[in-house]
Amino acid sequence: MSDIINTSSRASGQSVIGRDKDRVLSDDKPFEDMMARFDHAAELLGLDAGLYKVLRAPEKQIIVSIPINRDKGDVEVFTGYRVLYNTSRGPAKGGIRFDMRVTLDEVKALAAWMTWKCAVVNIPFGGAKGGVVCDPTALSLTELERITRRYTAALIDVIGPESDIPAPDVNTNERVMAWIMDTYSMHMRRSVTAVVTGKPIEMGGSLGRREATGRGCMIATREALQHLGMPVKGTRVAVQGFGNVGSVGADLMSKEGMTVIAISDNSAAIYNKKGVDITAALAWTREHRYLKGFPGGEPMGKNDLLTLDVDVLLPAAVENVINRNNAKDIKAKIICEGANGPTTAHADPILDEKGVFVIPDILANAGGVTVSYFEWVQNRGAYYWDEATVNERLARIIRNSFQDVLTLSTRHSVNMRTAAYMLAVDRVAAVHRLRGMYA
Ligand code: GLU
């Protein structure tokens, strides 16, 4: 905790200029939402005007065209993005998503969040994010492979183990990472494992990486329960999203003794007052892909899940699901943000008012990138750890980071999100001050 902030030594006396105090926040502009939180933290830190300008500008924004031959022979051109938000603390790090909703604005916000996330857990990476505008459900596996390889080739001078390291995100997985690693390695004329993380174990992936984000959510939730003096056993949880984060989070939380009373994915939401059998739900989705038809509970409205009377809500799907329209109806005492940006800036003060304890995304879901870091370290050292070591080191980092953020939040009487941003922005700013300005 050596670098926990002492704001008085930071304040330069110069006020932060150029800040758009009257910014009108909309509920679907992730970059504005990110900026609103950043601005607040910058203000509290007394960040000087020069650094403020530097930290609010993404370092590099790349847009590429991705032409591929469809299976039927016609040509289609997709659009891909990669944004490197800040690389002062180390190589850029962040996932790649395949989704129709991908926009440059969203990728910029996600890249900034990666920057703050890596800084909150104090791993030596900057932040990046990538996305391709496509509907993976409408593409064959070979088409997805061609998109991935062409996107990788277009970014061949950007990505690399020392410069920018992609990972899985929405609708991308180990197989996509294998294609990226192979394409990059073909260009480099040697096998470069450390260019991506979240790879299959057989080719240098880390044990525990697939479960890491959900595991981090469980650990952060356990810390929050302890802080609030709530028992773990019998804690009622609702989980939105049953992908890599939600399904693992639900599974590990129920194994800890919590009762997961509702789960959902794109196809359905399932409610069971006595607790959904998560092992059975996992078996169901392995066989049927989606939750629809799962017999382990009653179907419920997907949006109603968010406002259920529970102790813990784990939104683990997409952005903006807790917003100005439904924030006042949230009944959970704790929100653990498994997704990136599930709560809009508009919703923050409403949740504060209600006394909801929010574990912000840049802390709650940092388990994934933390084990990505472990994977990168293992690749570079060519020495692999057992799963218990990975899980134990992950738990230590999430627990310590939670306590660091909690300490700041108490010291400055701010919520956990603001405290996490303060910690992150201060760490990134400190490196900028030390490195100085290259001109
Ligand atoms: N996509 C994940 C995230 O948003 C993981 C990123 C990574 O491991 O680089 O944190």
CSV table of C-alpha atoms in Angstrom, one decimal, residues 260-263 269-276 296-300 305 308-310:
chain,number,residue,atom,x,y,z
A,260,VAL,CA,-27.8,-18.4,-6.5
A,261,ILE,CA,-31.5,-17.8,-6.9
A,262,ALA,CA,-31.5,-16.5,-10.5
A,263,ILE,CA,-29.4,-16.8,-13.6
A,269,ALA,CA,-33.8,-16.1,-17.2
A,270,ILE,CA,-34.4,-18.8,-14.6
A,271,TYR,CA,-35.6,-18.3,-11.0
A,272,ASN,CA,-35.5,-20.8,-8.1
A,273,LYS,CA,-36.1,-19.6,-4.6
A,274,LYS,CA,-34.3,-22.6,-3.1
A,275,GLY,CA,-31.3,-22.0,-5.3
A,276,VAL,CA,-30.5,-22.9,-8.9
A,296,GLY,CA,-34.2,-26.3,-12.8
A,297,GLY,CA,-36.4,-23.3,-12.0
A,298,GLU,CA,-39.2,-21.1,-13.3
A,299,PRO,CA,-38.7,-18.8,-16.2
A,300,MET,CA,-38.7,-15.1,-15.4
A,305,LEU,CA,-33.6,-10.4,-12.6
A,308,LEU,CA,-34.8,-9.1,-7.6
A,309,ASP,CA,-34.6,-8.9,-3.8
A,310,VAL,CA,-31.2,-10.4,-3.3
